mmCIF file with all atom_site columns, C-alpha atoms in Angstrom:
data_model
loop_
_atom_site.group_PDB
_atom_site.id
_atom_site.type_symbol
_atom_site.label_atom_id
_atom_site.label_alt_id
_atom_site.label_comp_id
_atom_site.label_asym_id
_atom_site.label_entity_id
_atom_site.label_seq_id
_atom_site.pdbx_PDB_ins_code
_atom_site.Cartn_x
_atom_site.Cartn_y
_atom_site.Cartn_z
_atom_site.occupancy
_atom_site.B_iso_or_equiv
_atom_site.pdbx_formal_charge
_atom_site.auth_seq_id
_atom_site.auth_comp_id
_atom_site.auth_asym_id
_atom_site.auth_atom_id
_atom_site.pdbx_PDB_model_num
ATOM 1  C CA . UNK A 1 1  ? 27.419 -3.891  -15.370 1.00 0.00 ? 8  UNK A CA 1
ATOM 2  C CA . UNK A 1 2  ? 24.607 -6.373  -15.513 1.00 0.00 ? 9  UNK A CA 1
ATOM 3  C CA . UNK A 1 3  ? 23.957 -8.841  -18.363 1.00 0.00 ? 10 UNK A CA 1
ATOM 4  C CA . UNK A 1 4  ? 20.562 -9.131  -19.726 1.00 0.00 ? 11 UNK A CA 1
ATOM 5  C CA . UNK A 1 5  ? 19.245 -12.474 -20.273 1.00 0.00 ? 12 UNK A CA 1
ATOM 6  C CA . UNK A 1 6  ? 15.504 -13.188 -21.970 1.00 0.00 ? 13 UNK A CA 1
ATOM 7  C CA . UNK A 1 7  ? 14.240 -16.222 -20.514 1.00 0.00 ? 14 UNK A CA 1
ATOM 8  C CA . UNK A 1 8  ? 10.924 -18.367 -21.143 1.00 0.00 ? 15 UNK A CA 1
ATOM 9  C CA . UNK A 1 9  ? 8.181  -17.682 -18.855 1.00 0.00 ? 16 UNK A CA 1
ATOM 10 C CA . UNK A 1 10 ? 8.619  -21.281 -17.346 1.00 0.00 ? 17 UNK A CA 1
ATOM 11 C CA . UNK A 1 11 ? 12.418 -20.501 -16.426 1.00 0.00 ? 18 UNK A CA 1
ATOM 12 C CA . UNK A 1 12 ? 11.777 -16.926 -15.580 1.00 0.00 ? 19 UNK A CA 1
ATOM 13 C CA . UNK A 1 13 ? 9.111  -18.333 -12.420 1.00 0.00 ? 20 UNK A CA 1
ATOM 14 C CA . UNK A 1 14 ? 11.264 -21.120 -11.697 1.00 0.00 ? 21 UNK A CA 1
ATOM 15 C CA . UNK A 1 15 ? 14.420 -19.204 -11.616 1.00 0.00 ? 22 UNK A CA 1
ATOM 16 C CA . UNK A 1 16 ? 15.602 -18.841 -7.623  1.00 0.00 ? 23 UNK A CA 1
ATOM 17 C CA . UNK A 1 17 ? 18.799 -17.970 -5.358  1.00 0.00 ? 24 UNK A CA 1
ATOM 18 C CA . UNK A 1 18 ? 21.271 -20.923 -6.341  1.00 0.00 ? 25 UNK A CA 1
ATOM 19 C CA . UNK A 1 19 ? 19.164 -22.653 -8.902  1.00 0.00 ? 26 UNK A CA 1
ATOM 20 C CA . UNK A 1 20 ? 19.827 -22.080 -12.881 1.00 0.00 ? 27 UNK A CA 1
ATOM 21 C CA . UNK A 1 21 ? 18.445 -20.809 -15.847 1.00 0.00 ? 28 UNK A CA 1
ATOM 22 C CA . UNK A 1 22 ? 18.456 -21.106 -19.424 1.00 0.00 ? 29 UNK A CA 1
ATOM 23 C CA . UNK A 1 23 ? 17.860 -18.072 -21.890 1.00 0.00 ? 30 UNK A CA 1
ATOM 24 C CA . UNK A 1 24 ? 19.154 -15.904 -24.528 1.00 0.00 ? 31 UNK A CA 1
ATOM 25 C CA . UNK A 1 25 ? 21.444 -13.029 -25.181 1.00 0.00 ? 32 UNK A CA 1
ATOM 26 C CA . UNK A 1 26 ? 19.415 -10.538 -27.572 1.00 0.00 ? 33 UNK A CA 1
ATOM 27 C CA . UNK A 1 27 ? 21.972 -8.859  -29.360 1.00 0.00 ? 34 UNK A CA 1
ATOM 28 C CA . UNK A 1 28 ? 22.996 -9.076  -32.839 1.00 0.00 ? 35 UNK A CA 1
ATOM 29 C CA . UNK A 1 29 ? 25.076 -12.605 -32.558 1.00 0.00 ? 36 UNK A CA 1
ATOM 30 C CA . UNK A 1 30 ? 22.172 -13.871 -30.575 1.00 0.00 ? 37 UNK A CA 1
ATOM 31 C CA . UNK A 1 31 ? 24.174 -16.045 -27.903 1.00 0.00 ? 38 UNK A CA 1
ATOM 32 C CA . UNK A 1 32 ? 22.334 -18.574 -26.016 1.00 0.00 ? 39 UNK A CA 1
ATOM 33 C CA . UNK A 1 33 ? 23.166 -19.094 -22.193 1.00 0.00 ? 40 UNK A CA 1
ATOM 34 C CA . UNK A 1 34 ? 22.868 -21.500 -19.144 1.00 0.00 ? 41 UNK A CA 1
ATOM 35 C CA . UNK A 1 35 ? 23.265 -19.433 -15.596 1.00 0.00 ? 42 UNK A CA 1
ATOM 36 C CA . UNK A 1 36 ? 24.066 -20.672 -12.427 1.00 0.00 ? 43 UNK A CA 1
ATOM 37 C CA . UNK A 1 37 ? 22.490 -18.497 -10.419 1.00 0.00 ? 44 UNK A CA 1
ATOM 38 C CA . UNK A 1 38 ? 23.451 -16.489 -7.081  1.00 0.00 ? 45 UNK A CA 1
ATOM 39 C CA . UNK A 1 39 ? 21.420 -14.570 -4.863  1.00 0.00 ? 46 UNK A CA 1
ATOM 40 C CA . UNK A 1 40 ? 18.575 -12.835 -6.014  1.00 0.00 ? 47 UNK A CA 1
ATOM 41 C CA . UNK A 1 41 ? 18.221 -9.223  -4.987  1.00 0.00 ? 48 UNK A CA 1
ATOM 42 C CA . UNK A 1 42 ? 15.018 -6.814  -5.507  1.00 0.00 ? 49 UNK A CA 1
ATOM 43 C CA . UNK A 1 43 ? 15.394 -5.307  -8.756  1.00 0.00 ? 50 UNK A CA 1
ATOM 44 C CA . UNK A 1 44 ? 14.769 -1.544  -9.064  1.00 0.00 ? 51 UNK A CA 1
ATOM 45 C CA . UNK A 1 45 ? 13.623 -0.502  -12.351 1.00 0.00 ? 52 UNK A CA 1
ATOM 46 C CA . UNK A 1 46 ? 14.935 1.451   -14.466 1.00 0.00 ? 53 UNK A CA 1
ATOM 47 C CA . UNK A 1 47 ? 13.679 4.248   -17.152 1.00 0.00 ? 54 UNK A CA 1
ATOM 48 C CA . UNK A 1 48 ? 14.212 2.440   -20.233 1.00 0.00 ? 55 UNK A CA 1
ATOM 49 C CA . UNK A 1 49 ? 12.638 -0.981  -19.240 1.00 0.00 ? 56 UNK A CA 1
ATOM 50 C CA . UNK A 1 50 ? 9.084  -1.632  -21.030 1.00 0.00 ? 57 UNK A CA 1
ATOM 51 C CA . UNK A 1 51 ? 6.587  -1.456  -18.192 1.00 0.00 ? 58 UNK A CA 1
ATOM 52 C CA . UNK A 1 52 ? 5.210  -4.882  -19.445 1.00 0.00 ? 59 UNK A CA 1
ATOM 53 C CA . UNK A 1 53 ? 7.957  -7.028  -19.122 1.00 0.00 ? 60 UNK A CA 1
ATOM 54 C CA . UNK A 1 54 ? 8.772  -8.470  -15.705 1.00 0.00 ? 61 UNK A CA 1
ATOM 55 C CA . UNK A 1 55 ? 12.746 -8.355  -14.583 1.00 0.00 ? 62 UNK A CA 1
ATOM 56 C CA . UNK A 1 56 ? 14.953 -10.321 -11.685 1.00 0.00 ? 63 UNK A CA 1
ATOM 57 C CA . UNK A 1 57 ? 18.091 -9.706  -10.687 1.00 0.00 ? 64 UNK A CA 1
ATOM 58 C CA . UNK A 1 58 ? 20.810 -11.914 -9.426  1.00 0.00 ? 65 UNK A CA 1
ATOM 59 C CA . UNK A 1 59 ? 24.308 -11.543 -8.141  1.00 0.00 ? 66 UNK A CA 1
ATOM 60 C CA . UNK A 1 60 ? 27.322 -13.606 -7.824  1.00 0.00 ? 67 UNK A CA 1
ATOM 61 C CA . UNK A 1 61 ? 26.113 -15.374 -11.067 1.00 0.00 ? 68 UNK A CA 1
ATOM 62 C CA . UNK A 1 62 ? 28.152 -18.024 -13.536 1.00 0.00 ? 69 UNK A CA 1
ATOM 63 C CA . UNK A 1 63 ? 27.322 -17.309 -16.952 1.00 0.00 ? 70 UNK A CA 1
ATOM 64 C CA . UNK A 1 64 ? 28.148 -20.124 -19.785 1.00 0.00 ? 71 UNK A CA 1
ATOM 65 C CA . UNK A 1 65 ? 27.643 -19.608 -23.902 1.00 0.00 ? 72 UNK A CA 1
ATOM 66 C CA . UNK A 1 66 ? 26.874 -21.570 -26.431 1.00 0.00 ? 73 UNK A CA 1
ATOM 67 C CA . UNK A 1 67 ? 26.231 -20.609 -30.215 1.00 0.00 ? 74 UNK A CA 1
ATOM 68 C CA . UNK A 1 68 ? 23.220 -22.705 -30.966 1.00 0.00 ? 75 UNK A CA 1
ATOM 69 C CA . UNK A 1 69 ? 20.367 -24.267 -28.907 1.00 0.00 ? 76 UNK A CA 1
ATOM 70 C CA . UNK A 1 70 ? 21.856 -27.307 -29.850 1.00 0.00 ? 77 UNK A CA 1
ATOM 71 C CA . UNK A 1 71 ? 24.525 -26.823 -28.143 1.00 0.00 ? 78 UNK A CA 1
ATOM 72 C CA . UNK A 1 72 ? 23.209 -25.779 -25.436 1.00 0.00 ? 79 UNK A CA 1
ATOM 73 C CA . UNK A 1 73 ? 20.702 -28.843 -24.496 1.00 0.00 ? 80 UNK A CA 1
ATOM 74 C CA . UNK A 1 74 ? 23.908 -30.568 -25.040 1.00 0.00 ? 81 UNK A CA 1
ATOM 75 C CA . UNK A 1 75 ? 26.004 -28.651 -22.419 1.00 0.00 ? 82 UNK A CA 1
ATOM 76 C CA . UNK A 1 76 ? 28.409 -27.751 -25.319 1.00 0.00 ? 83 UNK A CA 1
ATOM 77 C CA . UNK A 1 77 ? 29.889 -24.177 -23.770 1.00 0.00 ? 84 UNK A CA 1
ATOM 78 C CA . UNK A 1 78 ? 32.327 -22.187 -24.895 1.00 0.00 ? 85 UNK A CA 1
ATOM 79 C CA . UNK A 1 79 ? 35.568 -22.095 -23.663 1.00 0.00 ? 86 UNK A CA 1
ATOM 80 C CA . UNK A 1 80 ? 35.039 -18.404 -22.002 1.00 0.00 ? 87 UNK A CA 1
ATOM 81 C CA . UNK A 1 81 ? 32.526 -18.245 -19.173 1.00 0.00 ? 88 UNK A CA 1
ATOM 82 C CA . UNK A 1 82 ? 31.555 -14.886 -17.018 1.00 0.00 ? 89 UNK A CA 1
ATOM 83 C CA . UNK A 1 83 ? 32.075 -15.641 -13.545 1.00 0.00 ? 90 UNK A CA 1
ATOM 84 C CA . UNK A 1 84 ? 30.621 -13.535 -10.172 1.00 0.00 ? 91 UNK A CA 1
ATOM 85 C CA . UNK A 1 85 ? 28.636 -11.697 -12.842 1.00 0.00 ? 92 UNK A CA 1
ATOM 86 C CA . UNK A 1 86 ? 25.314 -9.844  -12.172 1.00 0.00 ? 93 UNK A CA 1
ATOM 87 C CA . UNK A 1 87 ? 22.227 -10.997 -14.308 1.00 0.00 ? 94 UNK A CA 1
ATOM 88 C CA . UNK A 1 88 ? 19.127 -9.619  -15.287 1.00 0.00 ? 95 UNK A CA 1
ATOM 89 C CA . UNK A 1 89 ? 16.983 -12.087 -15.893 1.00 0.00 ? 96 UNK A CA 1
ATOM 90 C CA . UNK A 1 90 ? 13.155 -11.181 -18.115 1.00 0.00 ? 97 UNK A CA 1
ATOM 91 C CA . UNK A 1 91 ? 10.315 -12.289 -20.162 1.00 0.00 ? 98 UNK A CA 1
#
């Protein structure tokens, strides 16, 4: 199972195999989320995604949460973490 992770359009571009990204959890909690990326793969659509949104997919990915913005621009994570996790990165 992937995670799905809504990113700015700034991260989404800059977002590459080993690098990181910051985003956001859309659910109704609303997590935020710093990724340490793995290897990006192609992604192969699927039928439910909205034809105007564009998608990546990485693999092999750390995945840390954080409650607020806050603390995320201040690297305060929760004590859980997602390791060797596959993201789906979009905006």
């Amino acid at each position: 199972m992937a995670i799905r992770i809504k990113a700015t359009l700034i991260e989404f571009e800059a977002a590459s195999t080993n690098g990181c990204v910051y985003g956001e959890i859309k659910s109704k909690r609303g997590l935020y989320v710093y990724v340490e990326l793995g290897e990006e793969k192609e992604y192969i659509p699927s039928s439910s995604d909205n034809r105007m949104t564009e998608y990546r997919l990485f693999t092999s990915c750390d995945v840390y949460f954080a409650k607020t913005k806050e603390q995320l621009a201040d690297g305060e994570f929760e004590a859980e973490y997602l390791s060797n996790t596959t993201v789906i990165i979009y905006c």
